[in-house]
């Protein structure tokens, strides 16, 4: 029997007792244009633990993999991306949310217009989902981060 309480692509909850993996955080921002010669010397270096950066509330934070659809590409979410979803946040207008809609999970941008909720994809060719006034929208969580593998091997 299929467990419909968990979204497809569910990767699991954030681990409260994860072993910290602090990695060096360079004290500069990476230029995506022409590099500055002044950045040849890096003085002090901080460390970064990715869980401390992306997980605000560990008991309410989950990871899920985006499916193969491309409707959210314009919002920076690509097929196969890992999404960080925080269930403790109250969704607001403009947030990217994961909702349970018509028996399945979907990720869309939440908008409030004229007192009604709309779910928008990043692709303007896709019509918004207009949530009927008599239907309670089940927002499963707010997407706070997404990760994309760049190295394709």
mmCIF file with all atom_site columns, C-alpha atoms in Angstrom:
data_model
loop_
_atom_site.group_PDB
_atom_site.id
_atom_site.type_symbol
_atom_site.label_atom_id
_atom_site.label_alt_id
_atom_site.label_comp_id
_atom_site.label_asym_id
_atom_site.label_entity_id
_atom_site.label_seq_id
_atom_site.pdbx_PDB_ins_code
_atom_site.Cartn_x
_atom_site.Cartn_y
_atom_site.Cartn_z
_atom_site.occupancy
_atom_site.B_iso_or_equiv
_atom_site.pdbx_formal_charge
_atom_site.auth_seq_id
_atom_site.auth_comp_id
_atom_site.auth_asym_id
_atom_site.auth_atom_id
_atom_site.pdbx_PDB_model_num
ATOM 1   C CA . UNK A 1 1   ? 0.000   0.000  0.000   1.00 0.00 ? 1   UNK A CA 1
ATOM 2   C CA . UNK A 1 2   ? 1.315   3.448  -0.939  1.00 0.00 ? 2   UNK A CA 1
ATOM 3   C CA . UNK A 1 3   ? 1.986   5.832  1.958   1.00 0.00 ? 3   UNK A CA 1
ATOM 4   C CA . UNK A 1 4   ? 0.418   9.119  0.790   1.00 0.00 ? 4   UNK A CA 1
ATOM 5   C CA . UNK A 1 5   ? 1.461   11.033 3.896   1.00 0.00 ? 5   UNK A CA 1
ATOM 6   C CA . UNK A 1 6   ? 4.991   11.331 2.512   1.00 0.00 ? 6   UNK A CA 1
ATOM 7   C CA . UNK A 1 7   ? 5.773   13.014 -0.772  1.00 0.00 ? 7   UNK A CA 1
ATOM 8   C CA . UNK A 1 8   ? 7.342   11.086 -3.632  1.00 0.00 ? 8   UNK A CA 1
ATOM 9   C CA . UNK A 1 9   ? 11.068  11.675 -3.717  1.00 0.00 ? 9   UNK A CA 1
ATOM 10  C CA . UNK A 1 10  ? 11.066  12.038 0.093   1.00 0.00 ? 10  UNK A CA 1
ATOM 11  C CA . UNK A 1 11  ? 14.685  11.884 1.208   1.00 0.00 ? 11  UNK A CA 1
ATOM 12  C CA . UNK A 1 12  ? 14.115  12.135 4.938   1.00 0.00 ? 12  UNK A CA 1
ATOM 13  C CA . UNK A 1 13  ? 14.086  14.449 7.886   1.00 0.00 ? 13  UNK A CA 1
ATOM 14  C CA . UNK A 1 14  ? 17.010  16.603 8.907   1.00 0.00 ? 14  UNK A CA 1
ATOM 15  C CA . UNK A 1 15  ? 19.090  14.697 11.452  1.00 0.00 ? 15  UNK A CA 1
ATOM 16  C CA . UNK A 1 16  ? 19.228  16.318 14.896  1.00 0.00 ? 16  UNK A CA 1
ATOM 17  C CA . UNK A 1 17  ? 22.415  14.431 15.671  1.00 0.00 ? 17  UNK A CA 1
ATOM 18  C CA . UNK A 1 18  ? 24.213  14.712 12.359  1.00 0.00 ? 18  UNK A CA 1
ATOM 19  C CA . UNK A 1 19  ? 27.972  14.749 12.651  1.00 0.00 ? 19  UNK A CA 1
ATOM 20  C CA . UNK A 1 20  ? 29.066  18.321 11.915  1.00 0.00 ? 20  UNK A CA 1
ATOM 21  C CA . UNK A 1 21  ? 31.013  18.593 8.701   1.00 0.00 ? 21  UNK A CA 1
ATOM 22  C CA . UNK A 1 22  ? 32.512  22.060 8.800   1.00 0.00 ? 22  UNK A CA 1
ATOM 23  C CA . UNK A 1 23  ? 34.212  22.989 5.548   1.00 0.00 ? 23  UNK A CA 1
ATOM 24  C CA . UNK A 1 24  ? 36.279  26.072 4.812   1.00 0.00 ? 24  UNK A CA 1
ATOM 25  C CA . UNK A 1 25  ? 34.280  29.120 3.846   1.00 0.00 ? 25  UNK A CA 1
ATOM 26  C CA . UNK A 1 26  ? 36.393  31.570 1.904   1.00 0.00 ? 26  UNK A CA 1
ATOM 27  C CA . UNK A 1 27  ? 36.099  35.182 3.079   1.00 0.00 ? 27  UNK A CA 1
ATOM 28  C CA . UNK A 1 28  ? 35.262  36.425 -0.432  1.00 0.00 ? 28  UNK A CA 1
ATOM 29  C CA . UNK A 1 29  ? 32.381  36.067 -2.847  1.00 0.00 ? 29  UNK A CA 1
ATOM 30  C CA . UNK A 1 30  ? 33.135  34.228 -6.063  1.00 0.00 ? 30  UNK A CA 1
ATOM 31  C CA . UNK A 1 31  ? 33.051  36.546 -9.050  1.00 0.00 ? 31  UNK A CA 1
ATOM 32  C CA . UNK A 1 32  ? 31.173  35.035 -11.943 1.00 0.00 ? 32  UNK A CA 1
ATOM 33  C CA . UNK A 1 33  ? 32.705  37.538 -14.360 1.00 0.00 ? 33  UNK A CA 1
ATOM 34  C CA . UNK A 1 34  ? 36.334  38.650 -14.605 1.00 0.00 ? 34  UNK A CA 1
ATOM 35  C CA . UNK A 1 35  ? 38.254  37.770 -11.400 1.00 0.00 ? 35  UNK A CA 1
ATOM 36  C CA . UNK A 1 36  ? 39.862  40.448 -9.281  1.00 0.00 ? 36  UNK A CA 1
ATOM 37  C CA . UNK A 1 37  ? 43.656  40.185 -8.777  1.00 0.00 ? 37  UNK A CA 1
ATOM 38  C CA . UNK A 1 38  ? 43.149  41.483 -5.225  1.00 0.00 ? 38  UNK A CA 1
ATOM 39  C CA . UNK A 1 39  ? 41.593  38.124 -4.307  1.00 0.00 ? 39  UNK A CA 1
ATOM 40  C CA . UNK A 1 40  ? 44.904  36.259 -4.626  1.00 0.00 ? 40  UNK A CA 1
ATOM 41  C CA . UNK A 1 41  ? 45.422  36.364 -0.872  1.00 0.00 ? 41  UNK A CA 1
ATOM 42  C CA . UNK A 1 42  ? 42.887  34.939 1.543   1.00 0.00 ? 42  UNK A CA 1
ATOM 43  C CA . UNK A 1 43  ? 43.515  35.940 5.139   1.00 0.00 ? 43  UNK A CA 1
ATOM 44  C CA . UNK A 1 44  ? 41.214  34.474 7.761   1.00 0.00 ? 44  UNK A CA 1
ATOM 45  C CA . UNK A 1 45  ? 38.952  31.618 6.816   1.00 0.00 ? 45  UNK A CA 1
ATOM 46  C CA . UNK A 1 46  ? 35.676  30.692 8.435   1.00 0.00 ? 46  UNK A CA 1
ATOM 47  C CA . UNK A 1 47  ? 34.050  27.287 8.435   1.00 0.00 ? 47  UNK A CA 1
ATOM 48  C CA . UNK A 1 48  ? 30.605  26.414 7.193   1.00 0.00 ? 48  UNK A CA 1
ATOM 49  C CA . UNK A 1 49  ? 28.427  23.494 8.220   1.00 0.00 ? 49  UNK A CA 1
ATOM 50  C CA . UNK A 1 50  ? 25.752  23.161 5.540   1.00 0.00 ? 50  UNK A CA 1
ATOM 51  C CA . UNK A 1 51  ? 23.149  21.946 8.060   1.00 0.00 ? 51  UNK A CA 1
ATOM 52  C CA . UNK A 1 52  ? 23.655  25.051 10.179  1.00 0.00 ? 52  UNK A CA 1
ATOM 53  C CA . UNK A 1 53  ? 23.215  27.178 7.053   1.00 0.00 ? 53  UNK A CA 1
ATOM 54  C CA . UNK A 1 54  ? 20.015  25.615 5.682   1.00 0.00 ? 54  UNK A CA 1
ATOM 55  C CA . UNK A 1 55  ? 18.191  24.001 8.610   1.00 0.00 ? 55  UNK A CA 1
ATOM 56  C CA . UNK A 1 56  ? 16.366  26.463 10.834  1.00 0.00 ? 56  UNK A CA 1
ATOM 57  C CA . UNK A 1 57  ? 14.193  23.946 12.705  1.00 0.00 ? 57  UNK A CA 1
ATOM 58  C CA . UNK A 1 58  ? 15.585  20.374 12.513  1.00 0.00 ? 58  UNK A CA 1
ATOM 59  C CA . UNK A 1 59  ? 12.479  18.590 13.825  1.00 0.00 ? 59  UNK A CA 1
ATOM 60  C CA . UNK A 1 60  ? 10.325  20.222 11.127  1.00 0.00 ? 60  UNK A CA 1
ATOM 61  C CA . UNK A 1 61  ? 12.759  20.212 8.198   1.00 0.00 ? 61  UNK A CA 1
ATOM 62  C CA . UNK A 1 62  ? 12.698  17.604 5.452   1.00 0.00 ? 62  UNK A CA 1
ATOM 63  C CA . UNK A 1 63  ? 14.510  16.940 2.201   1.00 0.00 ? 63  UNK A CA 1
ATOM 64  C CA . UNK A 1 64  ? 12.673  16.000 -0.968  1.00 0.00 ? 64  UNK A CA 1
ATOM 65  C CA . UNK A 1 65  ? 13.827  15.522 -4.546  1.00 0.00 ? 65  UNK A CA 1
ATOM 66  C CA . UNK A 1 66  ? 12.140  17.556 -7.280  1.00 0.00 ? 66  UNK A CA 1
ATOM 67  C CA . UNK A 1 67  ? 10.574  15.356 -9.942  1.00 0.00 ? 67  UNK A CA 1
ATOM 68  C CA . UNK A 1 68  ? 11.300  15.452 -13.654 1.00 0.00 ? 68  UNK A CA 1
ATOM 69  C CA . UNK A 1 69  ? 8.846   18.236 -14.500 1.00 0.00 ? 69  UNK A CA 1
ATOM 70  C CA . UNK A 1 70  ? 10.178  21.604 -15.607 1.00 0.00 ? 70  UNK A CA 1
ATOM 71  C CA . UNK A 1 71  ? 7.366   23.910 -14.505 1.00 0.00 ? 71  UNK A CA 1
ATOM 72  C CA . UNK A 1 72  ? 9.474   25.478 -11.728 1.00 0.00 ? 72  UNK A CA 1
ATOM 73  C CA . UNK A 1 73  ? 12.690  26.089 -13.705 1.00 0.00 ? 73  UNK A CA 1
ATOM 74  C CA . UNK A 1 74  ? 11.980  29.825 -13.935 1.00 0.00 ? 74  UNK A CA 1
ATOM 75  C CA . UNK A 1 75  ? 11.949  29.877 -10.119 1.00 0.00 ? 75  UNK A CA 1
ATOM 76  C CA . UNK A 1 76  ? 15.328  28.113 -10.015 1.00 0.00 ? 76  UNK A CA 1
ATOM 77  C CA . UNK A 1 77  ? 14.055  24.594 -9.261  1.00 0.00 ? 77  UNK A CA 1
ATOM 78  C CA . UNK A 1 78  ? 15.228  22.003 -11.782 1.00 0.00 ? 78  UNK A CA 1
ATOM 79  C CA . UNK A 1 79  ? 14.416  18.284 -12.144 1.00 0.00 ? 79  UNK A CA 1
ATOM 80  C CA . UNK A 1 80  ? 16.371  16.249 -9.595  1.00 0.00 ? 80  UNK A CA 1
ATOM 81  C CA . UNK A 1 81  ? 17.176  19.206 -7.317  1.00 0.00 ? 81  UNK A CA 1
ATOM 82  C CA . UNK A 1 82  ? 17.122  18.520 -3.598  1.00 0.00 ? 82  UNK A CA 1
ATOM 83  C CA . UNK A 1 83  ? 14.650  20.798 -1.854  1.00 0.00 ? 83  UNK A CA 1
ATOM 84  C CA . UNK A 1 84  ? 14.762  21.757 1.821   1.00 0.00 ? 84  UNK A CA 1
ATOM 85  C CA . UNK A 1 85  ? 11.208  22.021 3.159   1.00 0.00 ? 85  UNK A CA 1
ATOM 86  C CA . UNK A 1 86  ? 10.420  23.568 6.549   1.00 0.00 ? 86  UNK A CA 1
ATOM 87  C CA . UNK A 1 87  ? 7.022   22.575 7.929   1.00 0.00 ? 87  UNK A CA 1
ATOM 88  C CA . UNK A 1 88  ? 7.218   24.994 10.862  1.00 0.00 ? 88  UNK A CA 1
ATOM 89  C CA . UNK A 1 89  ? 6.997   28.113 8.688   1.00 0.00 ? 89  UNK A CA 1
ATOM 90  C CA . UNK A 1 90  ? 3.713   29.820 7.903   1.00 0.00 ? 90  UNK A CA 1
ATOM 91  C CA . UNK A 1 91  ? 3.431   30.177 4.136   1.00 0.00 ? 91  UNK A CA 1
ATOM 92  C CA . UNK A 1 92  ? 2.982   33.710 2.824   1.00 0.00 ? 92  UNK A CA 1
ATOM 93  C CA . UNK A 1 93  ? 2.248   35.301 -0.531  1.00 0.00 ? 93  UNK A CA 1
ATOM 94  C CA . UNK A 1 94  ? 5.181   34.703 -2.892  1.00 0.00 ? 94  UNK A CA 1
ATOM 95  C CA . UNK A 1 95  ? 6.684   31.732 -1.019  1.00 0.00 ? 95  UNK A CA 1
ATOM 96  C CA . UNK A 1 96  ? 7.562   28.545 -2.859  1.00 0.00 ? 96  UNK A CA 1
ATOM 97  C CA . UNK A 1 97  ? 5.551   25.851 -1.099  1.00 0.00 ? 97  UNK A CA 1
ATOM 98  C CA . UNK A 1 98  ? 5.001   22.138 -1.205  1.00 0.00 ? 98  UNK A CA 1
ATOM 99  C CA . UNK A 1 99  ? 1.293   21.368 -1.072  1.00 0.00 ? 99  UNK A CA 1
ATOM 100 C CA . UNK A 1 100 ? -0.839  18.270 -1.029  1.00 0.00 ? 100 UNK A CA 1
ATOM 101 C CA . UNK A 1 101 ? -3.255  18.878 -3.883  1.00 0.00 ? 101 UNK A CA 1
ATOM 102 C CA . UNK A 1 102 ? -5.830  16.418 -5.210  1.00 0.00 ? 102 UNK A CA 1
ATOM 103 C CA . UNK A 1 103 ? -4.102  13.471 -3.555  1.00 0.00 ? 103 UNK A CA 1
ATOM 104 C CA . UNK A 1 104 ? -0.550  14.286 -4.641  1.00 0.00 ? 104 UNK A CA 1
ATOM 105 C CA . UNK A 1 105 ? 2.297   16.587 -3.735  1.00 0.00 ? 105 UNK A CA 1
ATOM 106 C CA . UNK A 1 106 ? 3.335   19.533 -5.866  1.00 0.00 ? 106 UNK A CA 1
ATOM 107 C CA . UNK A 1 107 ? 5.710   22.463 -5.515  1.00 0.00 ? 107 UNK A CA 1
ATOM 108 C CA . UNK A 1 108 ? 4.418   25.865 -6.625  1.00 0.00 ? 108 UNK A CA 1
ATOM 109 C CA . UNK A 1 109 ? 4.576   29.539 -5.760  1.00 0.00 ? 109 UNK A CA 1
ATOM 110 C CA . UNK A 1 110 ? 1.774   30.565 -3.417  1.00 0.00 ? 110 UNK A CA 1
ATOM 111 C CA . UNK A 1 111 ? -0.082  33.752 -4.282  1.00 0.00 ? 111 UNK A CA 1
ATOM 112 C CA . UNK A 1 112 ? -3.045  35.393 -2.620  1.00 0.00 ? 112 UNK A CA 1
ATOM 113 C CA . UNK A 1 113 ? -5.334  37.407 -4.915  1.00 0.00 ? 113 UNK A CA 1
ATOM 114 C CA . UNK A 1 114 ? -8.689  38.847 -3.995  1.00 0.00 ? 114 UNK A CA 1
ATOM 115 C CA . UNK A 1 115 ? -8.849  36.657 -0.890  1.00 0.00 ? 115 UNK A CA 1
ATOM 116 C CA . UNK A 1 116 ? -8.202  33.430 -2.821  1.00 0.00 ? 116 UNK A CA 1
ATOM 117 C CA . UNK A 1 117 ? -5.112  31.289 -3.038  1.00 0.00 ? 117 UNK A CA 1
ATOM 118 C CA . UNK A 1 118 ? -3.459  30.569 -6.364  1.00 0.00 ? 118 UNK A CA 1
ATOM 119 C CA . UNK A 1 119 ? -0.632  28.134 -7.077  1.00 0.00 ? 119 UNK A CA 1
ATOM 120 C CA . UNK A 1 120 ? 1.713   29.343 -9.816  1.00 0.00 ? 120 UNK A CA 1
ATOM 121 C CA . UNK A 1 121 ? 4.359   27.489 -11.748 1.00 0.00 ? 121 UNK A CA 1
ATOM 122 C CA . UNK A 1 122 ? 7.377   29.366 -13.023 1.00 0.00 ? 122 UNK A CA 1
ATOM 123 C CA . UNK A 1 123 ? 6.273   28.744 -16.594 1.00 0.00 ? 123 UNK A CA 1
ATOM 124 C CA . UNK A 1 124 ? 3.792   31.399 -17.768 1.00 0.00 ? 124 UNK A CA 1
ATOM 125 C CA . UNK A 1 125 ? 2.400   28.899 -20.284 1.00 0.00 ? 125 UNK A CA 1
ATOM 126 C CA . UNK A 1 126 ? 0.966   26.915 -17.355 1.00 0.00 ? 126 UNK A CA 1
ATOM 127 C CA . UNK A 1 127 ? -2.246  28.390 -16.011 1.00 0.00 ? 127 UNK A CA 1
ATOM 128 C CA . UNK A 1 128 ? -2.325  29.001 -12.264 1.00 0.00 ? 128 UNK A CA 1
ATOM 129 C CA . UNK A 1 129 ? -4.217  26.557 -10.094 1.00 0.00 ? 129 UNK A CA 1
ATOM 130 C CA . UNK A 1 130 ? -7.086  28.513 -8.547  1.00 0.00 ? 130 UNK A CA 1
ATOM 131 C CA . UNK A 1 131 ? -7.949  27.060 -5.159  1.00 0.00 ? 131 UNK A CA 1
ATOM 132 C CA . UNK A 1 132 ? -11.732 27.111 -4.723  1.00 0.00 ? 132 UNK A CA 1
ATOM 133 C CA . UNK A 1 133 ? -12.969 29.136 -1.758  1.00 0.00 ? 133 UNK A CA 1
ATOM 134 C CA . UNK A 1 134 ? -14.598 26.075 -0.184  1.00 0.00 ? 134 UNK A CA 1
ATOM 135 C CA . UNK A 1 135 ? -11.383 24.000 -0.334  1.00 0.00 ? 135 UNK A CA 1
ATOM 136 C CA . UNK A 1 136 ? -8.785  24.173 2.414   1.00 0.00 ? 136 UNK A CA 1
ATOM 137 C CA . UNK A 1 137 ? -5.320  24.277 0.913   1.00 0.00 ? 137 UNK A CA 1
ATOM 138 C CA . UNK A 1 138 ? -2.985  21.765 2.586   1.00 0.00 ? 138 UNK A CA 1
ATOM 139 C CA . UNK A 1 139 ? 0.410   23.484 2.618   1.00 0.00 ? 139 UNK A CA 1
ATOM 140 C CA . UNK A 1 140 ? 2.839   20.732 3.624   1.00 0.00 ? 140 UNK A CA 1
ATOM 141 C CA . UNK A 1 141 ? 5.780   23.115 4.042   1.00 0.00 ? 141 UNK A CA 1
ATOM 142 C CA . UNK A 1 142 ? 7.738   26.077 2.725   1.00 0.00 ? 142 UNK A CA 1
ATOM 143 C CA . UNK A 1 143 ? 10.698  25.438 0.424   1.00 0.00 ? 143 UNK A CA 1
ATOM 144 C CA . UNK A 1 144 ? 13.614  27.323 1.962   1.00 0.00 ? 144 UNK A CA 1
ATOM 145 C CA . UNK A 1 145 ? 16.559  26.084 -0.137  1.00 0.00 ? 145 UNK A CA 1
ATOM 146 C CA . UNK A 1 146 ? 17.292  24.025 -3.225  1.00 0.00 ? 146 UNK A CA 1
ATOM 147 C CA . UNK A 1 147 ? 20.492  22.264 -4.244  1.00 0.00 ? 147 UNK A CA 1
ATOM 148 C CA . UNK A 1 148 ? 21.559  21.275 -7.735  1.00 0.00 ? 148 UNK A CA 1
ATOM 149 C CA . UNK A 1 149 ? 24.373  18.942 -8.599  1.00 0.00 ? 149 UNK A CA 1
ATOM 150 C CA . UNK A 1 150 ? 26.669  20.765 -11.043 1.00 0.00 ? 150 UNK A CA 1
ATOM 151 C CA . UNK A 1 151 ? 29.180  18.010 -11.737 1.00 0.00 ? 151 UNK A CA 1
ATOM 152 C CA . UNK A 1 152 ? 27.346  15.689 -14.120 1.00 0.00 ? 152 UNK A CA 1
ATOM 153 C CA . UNK A 1 153 ? 29.568  12.599 -13.922 1.00 0.00 ? 153 UNK A CA 1
#
